Each structure stands twice: as structure tokens, then as C-alpha cells.
Short mmCIF file of C-alpha atoms in Angstrom, two decimals:
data_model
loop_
_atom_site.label_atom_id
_atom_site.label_comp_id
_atom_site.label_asym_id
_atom_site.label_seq_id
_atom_site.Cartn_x
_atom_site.Cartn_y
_atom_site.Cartn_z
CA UNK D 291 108.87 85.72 150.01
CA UNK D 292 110.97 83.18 147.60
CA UNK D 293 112.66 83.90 144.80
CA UNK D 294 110.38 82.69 142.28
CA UNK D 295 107.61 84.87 143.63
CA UNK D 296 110.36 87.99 143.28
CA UNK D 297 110.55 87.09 139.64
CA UNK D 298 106.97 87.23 138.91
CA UNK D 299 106.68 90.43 140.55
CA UNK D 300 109.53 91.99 138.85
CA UNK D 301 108.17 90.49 135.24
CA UNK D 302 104.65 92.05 135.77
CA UNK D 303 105.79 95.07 136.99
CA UNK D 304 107.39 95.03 133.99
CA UNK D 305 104.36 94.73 132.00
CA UNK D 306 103.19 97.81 134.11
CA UNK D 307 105.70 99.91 133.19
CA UNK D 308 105.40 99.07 129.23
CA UNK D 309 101.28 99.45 129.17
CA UNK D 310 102.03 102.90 131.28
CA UNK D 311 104.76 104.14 128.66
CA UNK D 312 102.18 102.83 125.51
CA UNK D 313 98.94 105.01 127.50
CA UNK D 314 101.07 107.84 128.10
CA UNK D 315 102.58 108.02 124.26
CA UNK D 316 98.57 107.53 123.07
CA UNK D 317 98.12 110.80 125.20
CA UNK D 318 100.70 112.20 123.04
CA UNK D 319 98.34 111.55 119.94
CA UNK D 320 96.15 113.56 120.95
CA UNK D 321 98.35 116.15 122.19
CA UNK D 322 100.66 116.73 119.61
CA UNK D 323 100.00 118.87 116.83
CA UNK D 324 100.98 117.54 113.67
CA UNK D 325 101.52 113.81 111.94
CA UNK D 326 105.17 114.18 111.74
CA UNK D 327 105.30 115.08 115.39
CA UNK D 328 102.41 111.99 116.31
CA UNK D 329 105.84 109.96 114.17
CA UNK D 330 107.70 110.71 116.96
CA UNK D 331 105.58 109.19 119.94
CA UNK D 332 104.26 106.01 117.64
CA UNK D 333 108.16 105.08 116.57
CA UNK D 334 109.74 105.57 119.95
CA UNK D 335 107.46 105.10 123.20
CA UNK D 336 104.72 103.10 121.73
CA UNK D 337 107.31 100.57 120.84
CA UNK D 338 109.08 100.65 123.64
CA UNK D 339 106.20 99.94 125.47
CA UNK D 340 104.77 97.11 123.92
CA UNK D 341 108.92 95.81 124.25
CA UNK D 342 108.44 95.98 127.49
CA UNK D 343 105.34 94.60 127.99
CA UNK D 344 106.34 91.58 125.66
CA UNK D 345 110.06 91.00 127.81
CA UNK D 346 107.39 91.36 130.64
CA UNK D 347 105.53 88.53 129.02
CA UNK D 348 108.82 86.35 128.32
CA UNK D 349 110.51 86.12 131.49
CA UNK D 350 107.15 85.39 133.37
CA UNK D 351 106.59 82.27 131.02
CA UNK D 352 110.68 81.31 131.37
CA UNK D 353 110.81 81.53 135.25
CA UNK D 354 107.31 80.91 136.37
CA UNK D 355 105.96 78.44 134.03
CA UNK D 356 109.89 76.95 132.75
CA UNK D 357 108.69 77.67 129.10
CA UNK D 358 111.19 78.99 126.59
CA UNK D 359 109.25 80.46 123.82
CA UNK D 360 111.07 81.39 120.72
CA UNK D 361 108.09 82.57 119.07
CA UNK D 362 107.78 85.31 121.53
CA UNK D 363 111.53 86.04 121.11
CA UNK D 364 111.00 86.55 117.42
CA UNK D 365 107.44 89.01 117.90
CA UNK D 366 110.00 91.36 120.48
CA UNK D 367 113.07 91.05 117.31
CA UNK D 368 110.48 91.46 114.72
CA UNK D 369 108.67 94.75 116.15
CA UNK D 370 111.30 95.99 117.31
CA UNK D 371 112.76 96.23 113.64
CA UNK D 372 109.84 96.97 112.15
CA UNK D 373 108.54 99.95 114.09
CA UNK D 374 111.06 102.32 112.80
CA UNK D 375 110.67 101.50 109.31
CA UNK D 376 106.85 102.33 109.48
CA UNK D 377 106.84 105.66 110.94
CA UNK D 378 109.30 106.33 108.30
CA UNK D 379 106.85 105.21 105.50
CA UNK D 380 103.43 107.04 107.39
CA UNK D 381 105.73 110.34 107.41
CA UNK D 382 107.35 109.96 103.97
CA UNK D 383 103.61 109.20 102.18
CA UNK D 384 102.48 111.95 104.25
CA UNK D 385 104.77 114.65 103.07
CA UNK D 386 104.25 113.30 99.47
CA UNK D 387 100.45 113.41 99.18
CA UNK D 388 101.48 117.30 100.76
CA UNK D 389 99.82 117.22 104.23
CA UNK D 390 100.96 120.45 105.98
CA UNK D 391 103.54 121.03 108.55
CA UNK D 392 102.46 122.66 111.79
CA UNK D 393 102.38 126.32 111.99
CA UNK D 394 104.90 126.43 115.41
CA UNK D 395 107.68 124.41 112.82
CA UNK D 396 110.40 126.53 111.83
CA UNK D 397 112.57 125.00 108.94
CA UNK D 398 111.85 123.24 106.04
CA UNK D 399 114.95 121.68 103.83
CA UNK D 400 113.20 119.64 102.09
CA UNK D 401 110.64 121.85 100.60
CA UNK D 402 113.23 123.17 97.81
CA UNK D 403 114.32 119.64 97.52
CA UNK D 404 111.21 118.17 96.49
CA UNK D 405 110.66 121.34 94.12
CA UNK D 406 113.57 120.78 92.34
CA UNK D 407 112.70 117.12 91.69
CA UNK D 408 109.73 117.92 90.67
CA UNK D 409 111.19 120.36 87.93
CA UNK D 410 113.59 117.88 86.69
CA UNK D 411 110.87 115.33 86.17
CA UNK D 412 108.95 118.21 84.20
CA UNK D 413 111.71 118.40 82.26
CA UNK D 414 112.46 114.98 81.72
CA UNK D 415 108.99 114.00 80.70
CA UNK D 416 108.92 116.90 78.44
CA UNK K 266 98.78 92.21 144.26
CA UNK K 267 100.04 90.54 141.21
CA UNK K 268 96.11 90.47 139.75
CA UNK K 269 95.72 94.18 140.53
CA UNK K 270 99.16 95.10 138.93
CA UNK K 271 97.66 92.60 135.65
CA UNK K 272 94.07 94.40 135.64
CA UNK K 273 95.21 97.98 136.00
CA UNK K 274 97.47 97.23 132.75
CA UNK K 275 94.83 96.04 130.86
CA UNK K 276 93.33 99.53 132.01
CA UNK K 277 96.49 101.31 130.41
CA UNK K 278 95.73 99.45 127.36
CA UNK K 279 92.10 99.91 126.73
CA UNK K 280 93.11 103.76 127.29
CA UNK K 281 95.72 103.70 124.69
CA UNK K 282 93.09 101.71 121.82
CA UNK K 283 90.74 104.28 122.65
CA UNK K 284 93.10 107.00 121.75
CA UNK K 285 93.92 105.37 118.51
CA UNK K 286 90.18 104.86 117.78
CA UNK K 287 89.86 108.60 118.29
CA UNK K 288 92.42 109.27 116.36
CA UNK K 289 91.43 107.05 113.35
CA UNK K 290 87.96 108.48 113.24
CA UNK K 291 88.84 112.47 113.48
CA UNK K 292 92.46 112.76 111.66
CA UNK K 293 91.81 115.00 109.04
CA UNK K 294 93.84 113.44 106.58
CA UNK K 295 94.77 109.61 105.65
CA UNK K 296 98.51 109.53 106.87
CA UNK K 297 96.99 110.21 110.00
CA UNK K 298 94.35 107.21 109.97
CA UNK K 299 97.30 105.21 108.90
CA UNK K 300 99.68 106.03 111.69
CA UNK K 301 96.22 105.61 113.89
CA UNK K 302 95.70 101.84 112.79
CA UNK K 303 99.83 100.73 113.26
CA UNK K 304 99.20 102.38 116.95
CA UNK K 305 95.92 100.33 117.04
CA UNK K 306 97.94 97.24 116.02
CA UNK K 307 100.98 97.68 118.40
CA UNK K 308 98.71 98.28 121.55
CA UNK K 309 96.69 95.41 120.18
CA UNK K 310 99.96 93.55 120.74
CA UNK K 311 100.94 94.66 123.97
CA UNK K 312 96.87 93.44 124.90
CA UNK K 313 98.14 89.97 123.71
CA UNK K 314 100.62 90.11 125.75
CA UNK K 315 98.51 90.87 129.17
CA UNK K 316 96.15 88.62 128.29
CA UNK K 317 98.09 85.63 128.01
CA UNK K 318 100.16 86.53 131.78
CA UNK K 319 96.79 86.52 133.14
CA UNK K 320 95.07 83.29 131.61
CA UNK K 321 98.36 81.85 131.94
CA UNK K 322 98.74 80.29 128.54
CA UNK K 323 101.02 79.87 125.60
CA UNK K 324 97.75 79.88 123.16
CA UNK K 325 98.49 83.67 121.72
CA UNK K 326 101.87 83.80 120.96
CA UNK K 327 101.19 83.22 117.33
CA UNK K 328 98.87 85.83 117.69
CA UNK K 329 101.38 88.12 118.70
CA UNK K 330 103.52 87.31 115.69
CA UNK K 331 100.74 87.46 113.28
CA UNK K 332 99.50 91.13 114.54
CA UNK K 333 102.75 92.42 114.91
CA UNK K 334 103.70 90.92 110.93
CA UNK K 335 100.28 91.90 109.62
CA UNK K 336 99.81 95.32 111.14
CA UNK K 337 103.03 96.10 109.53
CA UNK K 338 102.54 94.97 106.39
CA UNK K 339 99.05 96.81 106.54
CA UNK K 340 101.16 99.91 106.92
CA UNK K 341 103.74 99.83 104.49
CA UNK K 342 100.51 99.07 102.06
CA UNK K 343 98.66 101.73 102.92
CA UNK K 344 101.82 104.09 102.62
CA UNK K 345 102.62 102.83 99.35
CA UNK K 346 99.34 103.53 98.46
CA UNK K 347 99.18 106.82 99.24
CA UNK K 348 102.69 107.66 97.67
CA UNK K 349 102.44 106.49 94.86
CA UNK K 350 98.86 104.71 93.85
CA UNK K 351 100.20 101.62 93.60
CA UNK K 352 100.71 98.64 96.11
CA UNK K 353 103.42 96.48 94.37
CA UNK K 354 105.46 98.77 92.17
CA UNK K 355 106.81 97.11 88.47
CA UNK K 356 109.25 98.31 86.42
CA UNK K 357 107.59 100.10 83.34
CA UNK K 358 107.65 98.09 80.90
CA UNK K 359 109.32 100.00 78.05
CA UNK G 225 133.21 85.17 106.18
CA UNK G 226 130.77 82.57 105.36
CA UNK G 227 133.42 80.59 104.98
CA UNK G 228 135.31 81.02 108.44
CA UNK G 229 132.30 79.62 109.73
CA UNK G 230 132.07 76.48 107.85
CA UNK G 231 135.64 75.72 108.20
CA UNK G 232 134.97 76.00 112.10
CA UNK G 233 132.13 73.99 112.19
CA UNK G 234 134.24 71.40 109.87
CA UNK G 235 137.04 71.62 112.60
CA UNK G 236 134.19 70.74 115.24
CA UNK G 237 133.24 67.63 113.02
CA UNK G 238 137.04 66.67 113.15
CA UNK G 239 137.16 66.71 116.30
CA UNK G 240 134.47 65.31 117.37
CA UNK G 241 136.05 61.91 114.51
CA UNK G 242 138.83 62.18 116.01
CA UNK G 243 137.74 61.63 119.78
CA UNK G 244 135.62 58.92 118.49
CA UNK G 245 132.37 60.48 121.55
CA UNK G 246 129.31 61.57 119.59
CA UNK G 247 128.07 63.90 121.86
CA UNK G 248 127.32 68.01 121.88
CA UNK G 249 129.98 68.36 124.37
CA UNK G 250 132.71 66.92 122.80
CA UNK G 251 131.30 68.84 119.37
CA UNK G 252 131.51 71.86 121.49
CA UNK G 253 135.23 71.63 122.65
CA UNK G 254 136.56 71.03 118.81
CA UNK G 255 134.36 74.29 118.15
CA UNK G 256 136.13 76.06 120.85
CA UNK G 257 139.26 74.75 119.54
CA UNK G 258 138.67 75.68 115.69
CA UNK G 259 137.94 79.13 116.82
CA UNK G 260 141.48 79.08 118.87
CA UNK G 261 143.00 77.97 115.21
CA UNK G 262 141.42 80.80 113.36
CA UNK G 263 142.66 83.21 115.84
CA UNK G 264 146.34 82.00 115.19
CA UNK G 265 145.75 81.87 111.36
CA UNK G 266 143.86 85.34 111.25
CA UNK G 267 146.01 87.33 109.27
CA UNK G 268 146.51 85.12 106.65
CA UNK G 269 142.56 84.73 106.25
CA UNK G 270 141.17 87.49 103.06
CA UNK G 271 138.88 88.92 105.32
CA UNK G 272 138.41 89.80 109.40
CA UNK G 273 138.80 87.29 112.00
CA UNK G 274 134.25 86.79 112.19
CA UNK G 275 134.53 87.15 116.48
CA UNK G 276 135.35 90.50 115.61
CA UNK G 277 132.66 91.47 113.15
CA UNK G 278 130.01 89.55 115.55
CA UNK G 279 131.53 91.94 118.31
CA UNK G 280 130.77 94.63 116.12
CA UNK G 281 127.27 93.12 115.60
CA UNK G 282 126.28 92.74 119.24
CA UNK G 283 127.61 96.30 119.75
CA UNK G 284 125.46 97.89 117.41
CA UNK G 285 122.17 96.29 118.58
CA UNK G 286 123.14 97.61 122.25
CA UNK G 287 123.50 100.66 121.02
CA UNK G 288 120.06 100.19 118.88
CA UNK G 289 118.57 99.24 122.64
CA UNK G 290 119.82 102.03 124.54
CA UNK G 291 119.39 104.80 122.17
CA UNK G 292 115.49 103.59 121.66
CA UNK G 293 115.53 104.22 125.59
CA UNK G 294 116.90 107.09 126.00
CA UNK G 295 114.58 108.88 123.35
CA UNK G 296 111.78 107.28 123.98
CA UNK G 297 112.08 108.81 127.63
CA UNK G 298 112.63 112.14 126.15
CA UNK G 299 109.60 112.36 123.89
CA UNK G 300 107.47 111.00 126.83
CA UNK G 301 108.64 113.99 129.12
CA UNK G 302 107.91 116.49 126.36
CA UNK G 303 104.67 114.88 125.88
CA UNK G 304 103.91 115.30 129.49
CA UNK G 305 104.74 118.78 129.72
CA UNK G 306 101.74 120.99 130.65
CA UNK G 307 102.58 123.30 127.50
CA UNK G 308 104.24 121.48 124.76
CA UNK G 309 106.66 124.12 123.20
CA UNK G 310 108.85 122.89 120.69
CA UNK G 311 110.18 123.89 117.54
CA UNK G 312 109.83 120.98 115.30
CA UNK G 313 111.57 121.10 111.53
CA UNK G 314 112.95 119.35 108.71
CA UNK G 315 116.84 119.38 108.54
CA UNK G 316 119.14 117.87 105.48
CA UNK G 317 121.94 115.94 106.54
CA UNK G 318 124.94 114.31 104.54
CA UNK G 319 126.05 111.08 105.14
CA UNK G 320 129.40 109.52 104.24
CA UNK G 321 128.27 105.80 104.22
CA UNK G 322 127.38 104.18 100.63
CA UNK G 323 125.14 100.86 99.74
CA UNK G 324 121.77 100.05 100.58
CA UNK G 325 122.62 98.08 103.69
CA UNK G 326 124.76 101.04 105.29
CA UNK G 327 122.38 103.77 104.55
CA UNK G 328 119.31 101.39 105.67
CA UNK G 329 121.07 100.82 109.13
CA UNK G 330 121.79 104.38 109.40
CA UNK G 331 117.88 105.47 108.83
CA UNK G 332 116.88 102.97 111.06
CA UNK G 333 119.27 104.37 113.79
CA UNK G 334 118.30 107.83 113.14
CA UNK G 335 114.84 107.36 113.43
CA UNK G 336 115.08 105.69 117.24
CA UNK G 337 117.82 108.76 118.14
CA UNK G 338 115.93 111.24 120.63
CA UNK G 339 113.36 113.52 118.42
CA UNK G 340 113.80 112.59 114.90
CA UNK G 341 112.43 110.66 112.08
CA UNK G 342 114.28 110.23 108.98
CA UNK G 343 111.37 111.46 105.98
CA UNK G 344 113.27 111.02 102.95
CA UNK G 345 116.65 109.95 101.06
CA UNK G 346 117.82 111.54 98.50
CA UNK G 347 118.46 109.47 94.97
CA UNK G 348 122.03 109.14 95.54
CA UNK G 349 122.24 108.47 99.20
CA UNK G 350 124.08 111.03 99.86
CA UNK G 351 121.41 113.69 101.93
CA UNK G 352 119.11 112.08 104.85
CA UNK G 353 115.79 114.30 105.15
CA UNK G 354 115.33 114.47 108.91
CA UNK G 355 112.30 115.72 111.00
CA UNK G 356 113.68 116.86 114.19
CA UNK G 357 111.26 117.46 117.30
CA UNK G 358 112.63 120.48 118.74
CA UNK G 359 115.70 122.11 116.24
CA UNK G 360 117.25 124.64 119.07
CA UNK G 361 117.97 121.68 121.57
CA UNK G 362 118.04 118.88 119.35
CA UNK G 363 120.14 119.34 116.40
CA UNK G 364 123.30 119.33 117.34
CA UNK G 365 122.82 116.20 119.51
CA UNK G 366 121.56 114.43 116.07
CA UNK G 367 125.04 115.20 114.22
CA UNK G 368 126.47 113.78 117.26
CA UNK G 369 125.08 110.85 117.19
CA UNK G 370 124.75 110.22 113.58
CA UNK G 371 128.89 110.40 113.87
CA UNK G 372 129.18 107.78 116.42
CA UNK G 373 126.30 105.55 114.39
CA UNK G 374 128.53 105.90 111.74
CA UNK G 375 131.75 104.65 113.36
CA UNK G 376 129.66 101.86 114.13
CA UNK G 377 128.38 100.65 111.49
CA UNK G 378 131.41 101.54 108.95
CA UNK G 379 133.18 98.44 112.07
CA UNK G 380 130.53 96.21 110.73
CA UNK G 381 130.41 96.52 107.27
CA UNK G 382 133.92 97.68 105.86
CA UNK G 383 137.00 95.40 106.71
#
């Protein structure tokens, strides 16, 4: 067993790991009750999955095939920024077009937040 | 042992796209179908990925890019949307 | 510190006149020698030595790297649980960091800390609108960590 075939293992075991961590946050999808909660599982372990999948992806093509990609490098920097600023959007547009928490959540500081906005627009366009 | 380890990911992801297409046709609301399609488009991603270990070619790493740049831009459009009714907000012009 | 940088890479240049050997290697040694220069001259530059803020830099995306790790193992063993039981909730926090680029890098940080998603800012930047996944175990590990982000990135940003 030589080195080089070490690496290949290790990258596409890699790749395992990441498409097991993406499956196992799409079972959290279905399991989870609300869209703010689903935020959770799309922003964290979907990404981190496809990160691994795609370092997976990179080191198999630098050590096995001696082909530095920097467009690959820039698809792991670029979703890896980019995640994070989604699931903030989905759950911001969510709680403004007034989609309901779940029913198990317990606190809700931003409910008299948004009221009070909302009365000082009123107000202001009055 | 390497091909086995390749094909059972492609498994993983298949499972994880069908998930998302559930999700995208029974969310009850559209934040929902939203956060469905950017899970669509990530796993899509990660597919790329697989794909191109086990053809062993550099032919889809501008696919990669594109998905990962379009599928976000598709969100933050579809979010914007939804806020606000408007894609590309202007200053009113007063 | 725009400027650092060109006057280093102008030192490099010099250098590499002065050896009279047009090659990367020689460019390489006059870089390695500029930064020496700047290190000596550092506290008569206006702002901070840029090794240091780059430092900083790397710092903070390790810190992105592991914290995305950490949580995202978290929220895959509560998915996993045979009964999910958590308490999820939205939480106000204050921030003492100002400007769009030191809030931004906060939110982002937030939202990859274990179980929560920063929702909404308030006009002024002062109050971050946090959904947390599960308030009795999780909150007071947020505040924690939204300290140490901040210690971060006030090392990049201020001087």
C-alpha cells in the first residue's frame, strides 16, 4: 500500500463523510418542526457537508492527478461565505411575511420589537 | 473499495435531493420552498463534486462555481421578494 | 495599510535593482527583507505593523472553521435524537461593535455558533435578533461566544 494510494483513500473517505453529514442534515428537514429550526440544519451541516465533500474533491485532484485547481478553491471560499448569509435572509423574509413559530418555542423578543416598528411607521406615514 | 466508497456517496446524495424535493413540494408556506431550493442547490453541489472524483475530470468545476453563485443569488432574490415585493430596492424618489 | 504593502513590494523591486538577478528568488529575499525594515520602523508607521492585522485575519477564519464544526456536530446529534426536545426561541442581544463591516462579521459568526441564526438587526446596530435552538442549554454559551467573537474582530478592525 503506497502513499499515494493512502491519499486517495483518505480524500474519498472524505467525500463520505461530507455526503453522510449533507443526508443526515436533509433528515433533519423533515424532522424538524419549524422553518427557523430547518435554518439551523441548512446553515450549519448542509454546508459543512458539501465543504467536505468539495476539500474531498480538492486534495484527490492535487495528489492523485497533480492538478491545482483554484477554481475549486474559490467554490469551497465562496459557499462557505455565502451559506450563512442565506439562511439569514430565508429566516428574516420568513418572519416578515409572519410565518408562525412552532408551538414547543418558548420566547419571542422580537415580537414587541417588530410591533413597535410597525407603530412608528403608522405614525410616521400619518 | 475506492468505487464502492464513490457509489454509496452518490447514494447519500440522491437521499438528501429527495428530501429537498419533498420538502419543496409540501412546505406549507414559501420561506420554506425557498430554504428547500438553496438545500437543493448545495447538495446539487456536493453531486458535482462526486461526479467529477469518479469520471476523473476537471470538466465541472465551473459548474460548481456557477451553482454554488447562482443558487445563492436565487435565494437572496427570492427573500427579497418575499420581504419586501421588490427584487432590486431604489431609493424613493422624492 | 495599503500603503505598508506597496512600500514592501517597492523594497522587493529595490532589491531585486540592486542585486542586478531578475529572478522570483532574489524578489523574494528583498521582500523578506522589506518586511524586516517595517518591523524596525513600526512605531513610527500611522497605523499597525500589517503582519499583525493579517495574524488577526488568519485567526478569525480559524475560528470561523472550527466554530462551523463544532455546531454543525451539535445540530446533527440533536437531529438524530429519537425524540427531538428542544426549546427553540428568539433572544435580543446587544452588541458593542459599530459599522457595517463589524456588525456584518459578527452576524455571520453568530449564525455558524452552535444553535443559532441571527433573524434581524435592529436600525441602529445596536440589538442582534437571535433564534436560538434550544434556550435552557444554549443561551448562555451564545453570550459566550459572541464575547470572544468580539475580541476578535474589534483585533482586526480597530488599531
Amino acid at each position: 500500500m503506497s502513499a499515494g494510494h493512502l491519499i486517495e483513500l483518505g480524500s474519498v473517505f472524505l467525500i463520505l463523510i461530507g455526503t453522510v453529514a449533507g443526508s443526515l442534515s436533509a433528515i433533519g428537514f423533515i424532522r424538524l418542526p419549524d422553518v427557523y429550526n430547518r435554518a439551523h440544519a441548512l446553515a450549519k451541516s448542509c454546508t459543512l457537508g458539501v465543504l467536505f465533500v468539495l476539500l474531498g474533491t480538492f486534495l484527490f485532484f492535487l495528489f492523485v492527478e497533480r492538478y491545482f485547481s483554484i477554481k475549486l478553491f474559490l467554490g469551497i471560499f465562496f459557499v462557505f461565505l455565502t451559506s450563512p448569509v442565506a439562511a439569514h435572509m430565508t429566516c428574516r423574509a420568513a418572519y416578515r411575511s409572519k410565518v408562525p413559530l412552532a408551538e414547543i418555542s418558548v420566547r419571542d423578543d422580537l415580537k414587541e420589537a417588530m410591533s413597535r416598528e410597525y407603530n412608528c411607521e403608522q405614525k410616521g406615514g400619518a | 473499495m475506492i468505487k464502492v466508497m464513490l457509489y454509496l456517496s452518490t447514494g447519500f446524495v440522491t437521499l438528501s435531493i429527495l428530501v429537498s424535493i419533498y420538502r419543496l413540494i409540501k412546505g406549507p408556506s414559501t420561506p420554506e420552498r425557498t430554504q428547500a431550493l438553496d438545500a437543493l442547490g448545495i447538495n446539487m453541489i456536493a453531486g458535482m463534486g462526486v461526479f467529477s472524483v469518479i469520471l476523473r475530470s476537471t470538466a465541472f468545476f465551473e459548474v460548481i462555481l456557477l451553482l454554488g453563485i447562482l443558487s445563492f443569488i436565487g435565494t437572496i432574490a427570492l427573500a427579497k421578494y418575499m420581504e419586501r415585493g421588490v427584487v432590486i430596492e431604489r431609493r424613493s424618489s422624492d | 495599510m495599503p500603503m505598508q504593502v506597496l512600500i514592501n513590494l517597492f523594497i522587493g523591486l529595490l532589491w531585486m535593482f540592486f542585486q542586478n538577478d531578475w529572478s522570483a528568488l532574489s524578489f523574494l529575499s528583498g521582500y523578506l527583507f522589506g518586511l524586516c525594515v517595517l518591523f524596525v520602523i513600526r512605531r513610527f508607521l500611522r497605523s499597525k505593523f500589517y503582519l499583525f492585522t493579517l495574524h488577526a485575519v488568519i485567526s478569525l477564519f480559524l475560528l470561523f472553521i472550527w466554530e462551523m464544526f463544532i455546531s454543525s456536530i451539535l445540530v446533527i446529534r440533536k437531529i438524530i435524537t429519537p425524540q427531538i426536545r428542544i426549546k427553540p426561541g428568539i433572544v435580543a442581544m446587544e452588541t458593542s461593535l459599530e459599522g457595517d463591516i463589524e456588525v456584518t462579521l459578527l452576524a455571520l459568526l453568530i449564525t455558524l455558533t452552535p444553535g443559532s441564526v441571527v433573524m434581524e438587526v435592529s436600525p441602529d446596530y445596536k440589538i442582534l435578533y437571535t433564534h436560538v435552538m434550544d434556550i435552557p442549554e444554549l443561551s448562555d454559551a451564545v453570550l459566550r461566544s459572541r464575547n470572544r467573537f468580539e475580541e476578535a474582530i474589534k483585533k482586526v478592525t480597530r488599531k
